[in-house]
Coordinates of C-alpha atoms and ligand atoms in Angstrom, one line a residue:
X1 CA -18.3 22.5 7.8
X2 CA -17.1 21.2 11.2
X3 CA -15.0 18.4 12.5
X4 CA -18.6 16.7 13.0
X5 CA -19.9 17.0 9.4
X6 CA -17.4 15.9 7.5
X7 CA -15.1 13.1 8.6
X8 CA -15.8 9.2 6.6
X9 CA -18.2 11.3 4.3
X10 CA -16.0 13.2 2.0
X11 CA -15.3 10.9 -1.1
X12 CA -12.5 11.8 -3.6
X13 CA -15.3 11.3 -6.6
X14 CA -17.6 13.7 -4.9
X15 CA -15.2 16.0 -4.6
X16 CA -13.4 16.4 -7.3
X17 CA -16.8 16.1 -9.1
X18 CA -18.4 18.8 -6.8
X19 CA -15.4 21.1 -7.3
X20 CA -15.1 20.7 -11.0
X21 CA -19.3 21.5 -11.3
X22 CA -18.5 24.9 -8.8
X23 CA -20.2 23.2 -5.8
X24 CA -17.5 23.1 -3.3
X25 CA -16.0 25.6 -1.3
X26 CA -12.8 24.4 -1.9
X27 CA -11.2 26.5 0.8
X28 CA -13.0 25.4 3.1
X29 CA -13.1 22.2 2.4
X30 CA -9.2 22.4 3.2
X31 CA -9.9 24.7 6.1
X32 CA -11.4 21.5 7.6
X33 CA -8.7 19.1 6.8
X34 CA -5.9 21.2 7.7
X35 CA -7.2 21.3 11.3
X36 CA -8.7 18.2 11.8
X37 CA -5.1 16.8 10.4
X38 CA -3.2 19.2 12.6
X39 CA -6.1 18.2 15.5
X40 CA -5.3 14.5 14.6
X41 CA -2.1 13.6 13.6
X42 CA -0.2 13.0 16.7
X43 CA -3.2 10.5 17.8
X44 CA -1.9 8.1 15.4
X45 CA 1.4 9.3 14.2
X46 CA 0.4 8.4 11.1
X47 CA 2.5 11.8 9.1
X48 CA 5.6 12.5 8.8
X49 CA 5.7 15.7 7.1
X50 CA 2.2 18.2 7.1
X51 CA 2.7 21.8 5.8
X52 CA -0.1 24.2 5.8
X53 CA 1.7 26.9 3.7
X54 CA 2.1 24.0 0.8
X55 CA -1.3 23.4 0.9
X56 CA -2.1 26.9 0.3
X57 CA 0.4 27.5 -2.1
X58 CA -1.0 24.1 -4.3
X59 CA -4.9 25.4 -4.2
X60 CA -3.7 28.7 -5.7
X61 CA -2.4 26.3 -8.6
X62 CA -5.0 24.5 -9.0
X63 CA -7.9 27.3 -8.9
X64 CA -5.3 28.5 -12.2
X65 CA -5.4 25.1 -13.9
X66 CA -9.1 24.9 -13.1
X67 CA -9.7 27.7 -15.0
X68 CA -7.6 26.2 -18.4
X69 CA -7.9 22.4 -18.0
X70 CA -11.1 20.3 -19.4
X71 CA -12.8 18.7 -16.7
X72 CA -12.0 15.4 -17.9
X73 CA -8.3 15.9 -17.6
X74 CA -8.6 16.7 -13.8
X75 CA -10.2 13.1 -12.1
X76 CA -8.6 13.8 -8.7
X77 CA -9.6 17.7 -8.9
X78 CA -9.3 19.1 -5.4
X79 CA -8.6 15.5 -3.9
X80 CA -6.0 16.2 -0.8
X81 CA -4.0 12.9 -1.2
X82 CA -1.1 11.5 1.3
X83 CA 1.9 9.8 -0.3
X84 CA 4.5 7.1 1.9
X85 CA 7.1 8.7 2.6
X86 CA 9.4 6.5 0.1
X87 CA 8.1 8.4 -2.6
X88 CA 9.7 11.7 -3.9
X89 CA 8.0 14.6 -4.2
X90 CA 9.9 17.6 -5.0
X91 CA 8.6 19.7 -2.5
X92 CA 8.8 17.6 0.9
X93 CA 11.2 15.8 1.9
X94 CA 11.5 12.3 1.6
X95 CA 12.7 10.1 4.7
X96 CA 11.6 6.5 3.8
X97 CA 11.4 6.3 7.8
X98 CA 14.7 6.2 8.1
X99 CA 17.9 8.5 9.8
X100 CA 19.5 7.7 6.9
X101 CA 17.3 9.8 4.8
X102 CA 16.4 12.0 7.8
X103 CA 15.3 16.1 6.1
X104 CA 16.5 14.3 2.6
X105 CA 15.2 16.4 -0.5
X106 CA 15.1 14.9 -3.6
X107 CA 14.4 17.9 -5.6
X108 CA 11.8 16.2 -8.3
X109 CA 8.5 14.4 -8.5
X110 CA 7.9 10.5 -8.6
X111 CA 6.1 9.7 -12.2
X112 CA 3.2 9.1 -9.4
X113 CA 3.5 12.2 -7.9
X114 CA 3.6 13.7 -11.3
X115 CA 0.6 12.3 -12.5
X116 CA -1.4 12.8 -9.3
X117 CA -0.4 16.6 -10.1
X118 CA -1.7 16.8 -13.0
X119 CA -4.8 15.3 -12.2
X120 CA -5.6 17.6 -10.3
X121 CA -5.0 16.3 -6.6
X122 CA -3.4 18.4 -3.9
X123 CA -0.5 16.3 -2.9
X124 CA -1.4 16.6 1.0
X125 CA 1.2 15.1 3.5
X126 CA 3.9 12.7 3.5
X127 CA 2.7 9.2 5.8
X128 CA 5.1 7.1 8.5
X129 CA 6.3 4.2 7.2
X130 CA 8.5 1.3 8.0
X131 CA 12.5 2.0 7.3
X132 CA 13.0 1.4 3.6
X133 CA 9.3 0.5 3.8
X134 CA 10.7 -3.6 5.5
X135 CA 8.3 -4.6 8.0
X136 CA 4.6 -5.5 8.3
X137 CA 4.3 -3.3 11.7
X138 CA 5.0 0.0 10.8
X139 CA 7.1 0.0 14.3
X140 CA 10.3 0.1 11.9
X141 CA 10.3 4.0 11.6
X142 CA 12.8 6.3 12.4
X143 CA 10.0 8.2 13.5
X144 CA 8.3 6.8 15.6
X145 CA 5.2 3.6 15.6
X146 CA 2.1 4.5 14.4
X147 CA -1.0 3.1 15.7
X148 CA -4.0 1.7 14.4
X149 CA -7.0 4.4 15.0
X150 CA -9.7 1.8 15.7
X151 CA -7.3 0.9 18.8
X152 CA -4.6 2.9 19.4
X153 CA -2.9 0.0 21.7
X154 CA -2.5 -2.3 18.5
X155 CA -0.1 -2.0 15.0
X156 CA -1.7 -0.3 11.7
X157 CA 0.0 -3.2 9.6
X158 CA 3.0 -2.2 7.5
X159 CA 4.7 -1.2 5.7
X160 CA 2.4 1.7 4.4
X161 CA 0.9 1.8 8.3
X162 CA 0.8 5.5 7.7
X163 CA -0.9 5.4 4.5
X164 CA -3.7 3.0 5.9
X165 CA -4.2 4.5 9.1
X166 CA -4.2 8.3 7.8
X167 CA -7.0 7.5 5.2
X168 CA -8.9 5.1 7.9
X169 CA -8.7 8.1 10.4
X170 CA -10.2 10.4 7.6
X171 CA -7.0 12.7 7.2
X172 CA -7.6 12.3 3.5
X173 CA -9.8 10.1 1.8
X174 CA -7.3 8.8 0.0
X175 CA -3.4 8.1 0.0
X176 CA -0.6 5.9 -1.9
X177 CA 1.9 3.2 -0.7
X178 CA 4.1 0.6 -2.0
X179 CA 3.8 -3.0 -1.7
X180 CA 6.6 -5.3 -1.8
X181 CA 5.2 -8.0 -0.1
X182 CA 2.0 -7.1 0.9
X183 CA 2.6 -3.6 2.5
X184 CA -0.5 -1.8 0.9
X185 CA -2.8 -5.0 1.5
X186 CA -2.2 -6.0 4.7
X187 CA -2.3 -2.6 6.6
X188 CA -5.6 -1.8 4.3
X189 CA -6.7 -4.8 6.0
X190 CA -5.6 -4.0 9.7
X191 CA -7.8 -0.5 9.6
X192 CA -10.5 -1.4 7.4
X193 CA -10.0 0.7 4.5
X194 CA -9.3 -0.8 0.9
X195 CA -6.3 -1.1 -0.7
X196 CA -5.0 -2.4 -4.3
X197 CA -1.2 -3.4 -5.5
X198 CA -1.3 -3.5 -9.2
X199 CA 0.3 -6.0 -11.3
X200 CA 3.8 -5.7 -11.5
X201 CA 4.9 -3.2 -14.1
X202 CA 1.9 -1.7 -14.1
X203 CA 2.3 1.7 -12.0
X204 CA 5.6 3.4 -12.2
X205 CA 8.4 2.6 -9.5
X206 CA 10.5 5.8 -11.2
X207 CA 10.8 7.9 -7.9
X208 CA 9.8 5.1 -5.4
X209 CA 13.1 4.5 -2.9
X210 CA 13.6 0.8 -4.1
X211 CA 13.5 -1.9 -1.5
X212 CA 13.4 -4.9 -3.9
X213 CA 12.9 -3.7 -7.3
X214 CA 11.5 -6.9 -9.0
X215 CA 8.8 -7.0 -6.2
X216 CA 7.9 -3.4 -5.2
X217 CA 4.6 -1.7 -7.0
X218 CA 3.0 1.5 -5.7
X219 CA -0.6 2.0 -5.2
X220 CA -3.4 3.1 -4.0
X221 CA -5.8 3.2 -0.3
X222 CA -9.2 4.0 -0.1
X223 CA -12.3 4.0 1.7
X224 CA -14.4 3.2 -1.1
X225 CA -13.7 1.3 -4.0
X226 CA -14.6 4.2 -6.7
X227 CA -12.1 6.5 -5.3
X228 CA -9.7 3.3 -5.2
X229 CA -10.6 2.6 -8.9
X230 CA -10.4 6.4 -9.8
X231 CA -6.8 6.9 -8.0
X232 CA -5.6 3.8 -9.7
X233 CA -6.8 5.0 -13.1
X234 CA -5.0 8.2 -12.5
X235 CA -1.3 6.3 -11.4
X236 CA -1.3 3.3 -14.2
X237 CA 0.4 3.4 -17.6
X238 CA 3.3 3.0 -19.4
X239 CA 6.6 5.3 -18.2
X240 CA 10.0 5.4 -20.2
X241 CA 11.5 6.4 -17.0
X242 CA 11.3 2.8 -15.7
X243 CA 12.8 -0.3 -17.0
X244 CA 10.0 -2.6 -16.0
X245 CA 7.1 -0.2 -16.9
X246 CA 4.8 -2.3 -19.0
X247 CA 3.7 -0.5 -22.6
X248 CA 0.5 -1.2 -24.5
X249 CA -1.6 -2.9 -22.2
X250 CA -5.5 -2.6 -22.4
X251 CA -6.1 1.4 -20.9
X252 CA -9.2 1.3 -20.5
X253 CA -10.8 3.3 -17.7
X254 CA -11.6 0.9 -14.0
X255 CA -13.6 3.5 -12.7
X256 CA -16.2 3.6 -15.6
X257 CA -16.1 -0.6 -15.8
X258 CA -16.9 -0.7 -12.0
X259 CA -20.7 -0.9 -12.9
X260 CA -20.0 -3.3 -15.7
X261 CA -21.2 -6.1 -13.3
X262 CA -25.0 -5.7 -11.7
X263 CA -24.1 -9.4 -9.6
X264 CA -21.8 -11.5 -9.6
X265 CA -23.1 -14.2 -11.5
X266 CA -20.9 -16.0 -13.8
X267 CA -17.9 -15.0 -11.8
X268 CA -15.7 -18.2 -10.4
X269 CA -13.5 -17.9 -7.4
X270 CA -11.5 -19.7 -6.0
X271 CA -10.9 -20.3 -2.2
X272 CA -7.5 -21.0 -1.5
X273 CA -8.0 -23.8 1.0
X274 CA -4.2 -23.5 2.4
X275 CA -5.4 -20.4 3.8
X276 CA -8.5 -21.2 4.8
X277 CA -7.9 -23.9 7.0
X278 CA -4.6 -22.5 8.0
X279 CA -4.2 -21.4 11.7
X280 CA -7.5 -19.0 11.2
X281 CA -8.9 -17.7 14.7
X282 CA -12.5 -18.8 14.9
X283 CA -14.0 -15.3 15.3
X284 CA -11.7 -14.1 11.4
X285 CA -12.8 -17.6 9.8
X286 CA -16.5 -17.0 10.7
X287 CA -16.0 -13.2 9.1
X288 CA -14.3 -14.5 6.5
X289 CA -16.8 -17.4 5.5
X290 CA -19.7 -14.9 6.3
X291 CA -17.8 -13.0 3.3
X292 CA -17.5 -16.2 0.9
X293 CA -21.7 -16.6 1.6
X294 CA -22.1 -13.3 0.8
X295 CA -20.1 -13.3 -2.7
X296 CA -22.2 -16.6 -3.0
X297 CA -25.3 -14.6 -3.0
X298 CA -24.4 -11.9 -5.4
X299 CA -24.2 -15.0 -7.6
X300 CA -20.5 -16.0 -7.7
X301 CA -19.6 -19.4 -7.7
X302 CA -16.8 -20.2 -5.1
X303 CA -15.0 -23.0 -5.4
X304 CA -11.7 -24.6 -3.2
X305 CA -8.4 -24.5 -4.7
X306 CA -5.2 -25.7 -3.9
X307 CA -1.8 -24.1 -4.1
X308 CA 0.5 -26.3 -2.8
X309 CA 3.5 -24.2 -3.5
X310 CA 2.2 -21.4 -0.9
X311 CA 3.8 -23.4 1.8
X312 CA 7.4 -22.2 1.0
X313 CA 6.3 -18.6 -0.5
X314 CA 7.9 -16.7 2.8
X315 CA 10.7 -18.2 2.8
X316 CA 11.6 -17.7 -1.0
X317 CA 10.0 -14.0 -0.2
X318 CA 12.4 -13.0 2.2
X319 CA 15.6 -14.8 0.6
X320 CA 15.0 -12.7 -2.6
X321 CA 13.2 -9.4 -1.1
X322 CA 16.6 -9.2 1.3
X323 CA 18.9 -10.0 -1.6
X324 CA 17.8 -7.0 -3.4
X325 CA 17.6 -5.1 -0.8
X326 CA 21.0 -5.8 0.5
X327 CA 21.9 -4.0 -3.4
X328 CA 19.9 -1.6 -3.3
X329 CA 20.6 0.2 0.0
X330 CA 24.4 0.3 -1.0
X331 CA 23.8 3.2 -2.3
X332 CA 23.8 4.7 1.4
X333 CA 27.1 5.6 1.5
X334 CA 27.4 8.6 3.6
X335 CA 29.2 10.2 1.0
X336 CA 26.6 11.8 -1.8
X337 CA 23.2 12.0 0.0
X338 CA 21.8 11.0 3.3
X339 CA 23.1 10.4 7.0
X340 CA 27.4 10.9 7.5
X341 CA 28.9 9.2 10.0
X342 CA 31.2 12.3 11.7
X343 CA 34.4 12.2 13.6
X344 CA 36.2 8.9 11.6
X345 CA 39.5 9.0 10.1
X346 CA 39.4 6.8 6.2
X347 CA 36.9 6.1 3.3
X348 CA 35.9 3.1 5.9
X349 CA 35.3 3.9 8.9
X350 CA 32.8 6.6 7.2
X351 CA 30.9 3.9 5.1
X352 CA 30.7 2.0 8.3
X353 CA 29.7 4.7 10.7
X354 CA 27.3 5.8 8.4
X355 CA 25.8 2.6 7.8
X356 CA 25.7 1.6 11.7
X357 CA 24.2 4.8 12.9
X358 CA 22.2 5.5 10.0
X359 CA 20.1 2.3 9.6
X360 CA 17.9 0.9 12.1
X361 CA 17.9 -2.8 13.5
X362 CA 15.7 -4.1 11.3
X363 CA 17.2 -2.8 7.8
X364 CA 21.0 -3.7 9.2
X365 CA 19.1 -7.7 9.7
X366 CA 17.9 -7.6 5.7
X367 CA 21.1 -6.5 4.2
X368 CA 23.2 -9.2 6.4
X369 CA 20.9 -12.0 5.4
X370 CA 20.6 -10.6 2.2
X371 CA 24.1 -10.5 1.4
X372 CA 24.9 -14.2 3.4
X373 CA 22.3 -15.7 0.6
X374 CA 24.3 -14.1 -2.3
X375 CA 27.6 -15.1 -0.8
X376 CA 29.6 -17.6 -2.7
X377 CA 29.3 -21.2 -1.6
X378 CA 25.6 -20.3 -0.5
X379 CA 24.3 -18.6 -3.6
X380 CA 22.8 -21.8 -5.5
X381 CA 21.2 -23.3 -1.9
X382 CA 19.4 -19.9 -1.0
X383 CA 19.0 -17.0 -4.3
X384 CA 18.9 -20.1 -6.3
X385 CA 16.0 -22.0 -4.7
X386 CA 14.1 -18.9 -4.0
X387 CA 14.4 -18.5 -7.9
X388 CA 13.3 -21.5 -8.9
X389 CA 10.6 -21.6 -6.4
X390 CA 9.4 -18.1 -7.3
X391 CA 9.2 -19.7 -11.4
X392 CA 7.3 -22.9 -10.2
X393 CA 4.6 -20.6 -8.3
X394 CA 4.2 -18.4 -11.0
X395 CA 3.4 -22.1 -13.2
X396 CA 0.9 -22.9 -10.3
X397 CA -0.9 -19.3 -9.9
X398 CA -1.2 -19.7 -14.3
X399 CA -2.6 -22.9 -13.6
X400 CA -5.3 -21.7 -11.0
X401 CA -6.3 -19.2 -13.4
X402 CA -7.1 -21.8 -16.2
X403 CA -9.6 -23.3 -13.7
X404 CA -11.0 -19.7 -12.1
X405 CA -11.1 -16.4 -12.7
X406 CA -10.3 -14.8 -9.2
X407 CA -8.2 -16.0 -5.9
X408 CA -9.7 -15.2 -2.6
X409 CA -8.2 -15.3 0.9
X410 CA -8.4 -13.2 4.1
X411 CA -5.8 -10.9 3.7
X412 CA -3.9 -11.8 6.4
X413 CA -4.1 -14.7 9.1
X414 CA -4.9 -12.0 12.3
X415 CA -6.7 -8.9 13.0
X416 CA -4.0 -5.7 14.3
X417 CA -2.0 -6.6 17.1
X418 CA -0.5 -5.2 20.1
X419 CA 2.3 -3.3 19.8
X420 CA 5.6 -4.7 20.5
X421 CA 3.9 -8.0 20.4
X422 CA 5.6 -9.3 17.4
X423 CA 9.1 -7.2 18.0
X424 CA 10.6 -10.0 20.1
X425 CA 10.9 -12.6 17.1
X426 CA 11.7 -11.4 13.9
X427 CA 10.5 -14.7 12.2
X428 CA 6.9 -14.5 14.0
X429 CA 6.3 -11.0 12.3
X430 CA 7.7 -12.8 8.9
X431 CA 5.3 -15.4 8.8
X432 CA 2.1 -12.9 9.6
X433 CA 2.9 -12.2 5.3
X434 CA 2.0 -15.7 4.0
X435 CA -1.1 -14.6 2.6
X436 CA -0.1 -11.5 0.7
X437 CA 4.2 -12.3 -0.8
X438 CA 3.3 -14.3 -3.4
X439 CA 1.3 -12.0 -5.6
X440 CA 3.9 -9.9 -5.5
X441 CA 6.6 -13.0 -6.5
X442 CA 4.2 -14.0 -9.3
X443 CA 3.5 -10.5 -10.2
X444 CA -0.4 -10.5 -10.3
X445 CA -3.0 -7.9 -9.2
X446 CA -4.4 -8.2 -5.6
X447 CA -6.9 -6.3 -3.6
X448 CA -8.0 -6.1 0.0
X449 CA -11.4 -5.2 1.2
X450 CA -12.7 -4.6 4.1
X451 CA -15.5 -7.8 5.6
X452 CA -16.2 -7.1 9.1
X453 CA -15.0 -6.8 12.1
X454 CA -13.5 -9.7 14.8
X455 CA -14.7 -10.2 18.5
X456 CA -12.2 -7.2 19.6
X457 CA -14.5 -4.6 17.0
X458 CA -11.0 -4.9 14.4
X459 CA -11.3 -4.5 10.7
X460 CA -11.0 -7.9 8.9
X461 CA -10.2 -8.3 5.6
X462 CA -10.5 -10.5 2.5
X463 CA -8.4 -10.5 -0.5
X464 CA -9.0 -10.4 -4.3
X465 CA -6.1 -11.7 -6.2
X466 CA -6.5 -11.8 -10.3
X467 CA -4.6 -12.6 -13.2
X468 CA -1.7 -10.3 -14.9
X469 CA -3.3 -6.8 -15.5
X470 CA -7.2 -7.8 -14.6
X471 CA -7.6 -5.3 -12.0
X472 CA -10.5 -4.0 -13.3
X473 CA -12.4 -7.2 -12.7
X474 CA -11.2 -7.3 -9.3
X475 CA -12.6 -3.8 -8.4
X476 CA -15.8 -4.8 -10.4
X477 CA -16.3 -7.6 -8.3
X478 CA -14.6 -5.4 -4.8
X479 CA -17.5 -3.4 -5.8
X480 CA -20.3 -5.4 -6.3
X481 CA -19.6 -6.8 -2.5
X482 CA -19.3 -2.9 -0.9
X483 CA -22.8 -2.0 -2.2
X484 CA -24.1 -4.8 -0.2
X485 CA -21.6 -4.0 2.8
X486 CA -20.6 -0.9 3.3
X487 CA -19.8 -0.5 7.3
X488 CA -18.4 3.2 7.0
X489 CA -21.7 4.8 7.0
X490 CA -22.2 3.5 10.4
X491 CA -19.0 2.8 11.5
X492 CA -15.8 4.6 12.2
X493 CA -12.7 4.6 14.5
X494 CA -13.6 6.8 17.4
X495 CA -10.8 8.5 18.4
Ligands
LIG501 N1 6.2 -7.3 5.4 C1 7.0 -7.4 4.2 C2 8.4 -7.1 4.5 O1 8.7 -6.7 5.6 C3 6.4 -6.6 3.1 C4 6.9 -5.2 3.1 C5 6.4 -4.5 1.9 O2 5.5 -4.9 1.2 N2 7.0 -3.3 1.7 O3 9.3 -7.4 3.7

């Protein structure tokens, strides 16, 4: 195997399927990914933590488990698999992108992490992310931007920018990230890979660094919607270790429903015109229509549909997302874990230099707008109103579900752009999430896939959106639309 061989062909099905059937070299299948990731990963920035020796040391594990496991406890056998790096793992250390958490080791696995484990997976590297994992640029690090590999001058989306552009740059064929607001969708859509945030509940958040815990779901990236289907399979289910963890809910297995479908016949969708005929550039609105003609012709009826209440889903996103945020990252103290402020003289002054050094500019704006709309006197005109509004869109999306059976949209209203291009205003970058917040403020399943690419050869996407815990249709019907149009065969980044 050489760097030419393998890149964009290595599936995580085929792998683990290979290795489990003693067809793989499974050394040297990680003799290749170790160097091309060492090779590769200051192209894109897209790691934040890569350890050879860990590798190693995992492999020895898992030729031991191969030997006492049955084959069909170990899905993700052999898969190398990149985590955000707002996700513990007990051996690397977890940063969230952030000084604050700079070197911080948290000493035990995420249920995730856990799970992935004992699937079988090699837990790989640890991907860049925006600080706290706020930001839809993935400039937000600590650690430096990452860039998109199919044009290193443009943004990989964010927040999970290092998720999305490590699997789109084939340094793994799959990785996880969290979406609060649309942080695994819309960078899956910015470097052409697919991506999926589960309904809410549905994945464990025990050992993902909360942003807004009544919005934030981890999942999974992909460059093929089996290994997306398969990865998800492995994450879902029920965990005591989180309050919000849903029990009971239909476990049956995505990955073996994917071929449920042979067309799409039967299936309605509906077209959500206020992103449709939003401010769409011509060359993403011919993509995304050629998309809608395509579904058409795999036999799904697509129909418009309206909902109105989109118009205000932002706003009511980024009143409640800061609120919680501006709770949660109290925690960051400087006195128990994290970044200390040195040289101060009270219990103050360290809170405060910790705080203002530790943070970067873009957390510090969240938890001061966050905390102005819980203040009194402005509590029932801003946390108020973005609950109500939050309530009256989940009514609306129930609605739409009466009348179809899937939501489709492009995933976001541009293709990547250039760096530093949306840093200026804070409210530009903001609005780029009006397609993607409010399945995470109604709580429903939502996918992006890749559709095409726009006149400057950048990944477009489309996105899925289904009702509470139906994300097995939506990879049944992701699916039926990659057989007909899969690009990766004969097209990849090229750096
Ligand atoms: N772009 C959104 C924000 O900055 C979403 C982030 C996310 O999903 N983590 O809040």
């Amino acid at each position: 195997m050489n760097d030419g061989i393998i890149p964009y062909s290595s599936t995580a099905h085929q792998i683990a399927n290979d290795f489990l059937a003693n067809q793989l070299d499974i050394d040297e299948l990680y003799n290749f990914y170790i160097s091309r990731v060492n090779k590769n990963k200051a192209k894109t920035n897209s790691l934040t933590f890569f350890s050879d020796e860990l590798v190693h040391a995992q492999l020895k594990q898992l030729k031991q488990l191969k030997e006492i496991a049955k084959k069909d406890d170990l899905p993700l056998a052999g898969v190398p698999i990149i985590i955000k790096d707002n996700i513990v793992d007990r051996d690397m250390p977890t940063s969230c992108g952030s000084r604050m958490l700079e070197g911080f080791r948290s000493g035990y696995d995420a249920t995730v992490v856990q799970k992935l484990r004992e699937a079988g997976a090699i837990i790989f590297a640890k991907a860049n992310c925006d600080e706290f994992a706020m930001g839809s640029t993935n400039e937000h690090s600590y650690f430096g931007s990452v860039k998109n590999p199919w044009d290193v001058t443009k943004v990989p989306g964010g927040s999970s920018g290092g998720s999305a552009a490590a699997v789109a740059h084939d340094l793994a064929p799959v990785s996880i990230g969290s979406d609060t607001g649309g942080s695994i969708r819309q960078p899956a859509s910015f470097c052409g890979i697919f991506g999926l945030k589960p309904t809410y509940g549905r994945v464990s958040r025990y050992g993902l660094v909360a942003f807004a815990s009544s919005l934030d779901q981890v999942g999974p990236f992909a460059r093929n919607v089996k290994d997306l289907a398969l990865t998800y399979d492995v994450i879902k289910g029920f965990d005591e270790k989180d309050s919000t963890s849903v029990r009971s809910i239909n476990e049956s297995s995505c990955f073996d429903e994917l071929g449920a479908m042979t067309d799409l016949k039967g299936l309605k969708l509906g077209c959500v015109v206020e992103l449709r005929d939003s401010k769409l550039k011509p060359d993403l609105k011919k993509a995304y229509l050629n998309a809608c003609d395509q579904l058409k012709k795999l036999g799904a009826k697509v129909v418009d549909i309206s909902i109105p209440s989109l118009s205000n889903a932002v706003a009511a996103y980024y009143v409640l997302a800061s609120a919680e945020a501006a709770s949660n990252l109290a925690r960051y103290d400087g006195v128990r874990y994290g970044y200390s402020g040195n040289d101060v003289d009270n219990i103050d002054d360290l809170y405060k230099s910790s705080r203002s050094q530790g943070f970067g500019k873009e957390v510090k704006q969240r938890i001061m707008l966050g905390t102005f709309v819980q203040s009194m006197g402005y509590y029932s005109s801003y946390y108020g109103k973005a609950e109500k509004y939050r309530n009256l869109m989940k009514e609306e999306f129930k609605q739409a579900f009466t009348e179809v059976d899937l939501l489709i949209s492009p995933t976001c209203l541009s293709t990547a752009f250039k760096l530093g291009e949306k840093n200026k205003d804070p409210l530009e970058a903001y609005l780029t999430d009006i397609a993607t917040v409010s399945a995470n403020l109604v709580g429903i399943p939502a996918l992006s896939m890749p559709i095409g690419f726009d006149d400057q050869n950048l990944p477009v996407g489309m996105q899925l959106m289904g009702p509470w815990y139906q994300e097995s249709m939506i990879l049944q019907a992701a699916y039926q639309y990659e057989q007909k149009n899969n690009y990766w065969h004969s097209r990849t980044p090229s750096i």
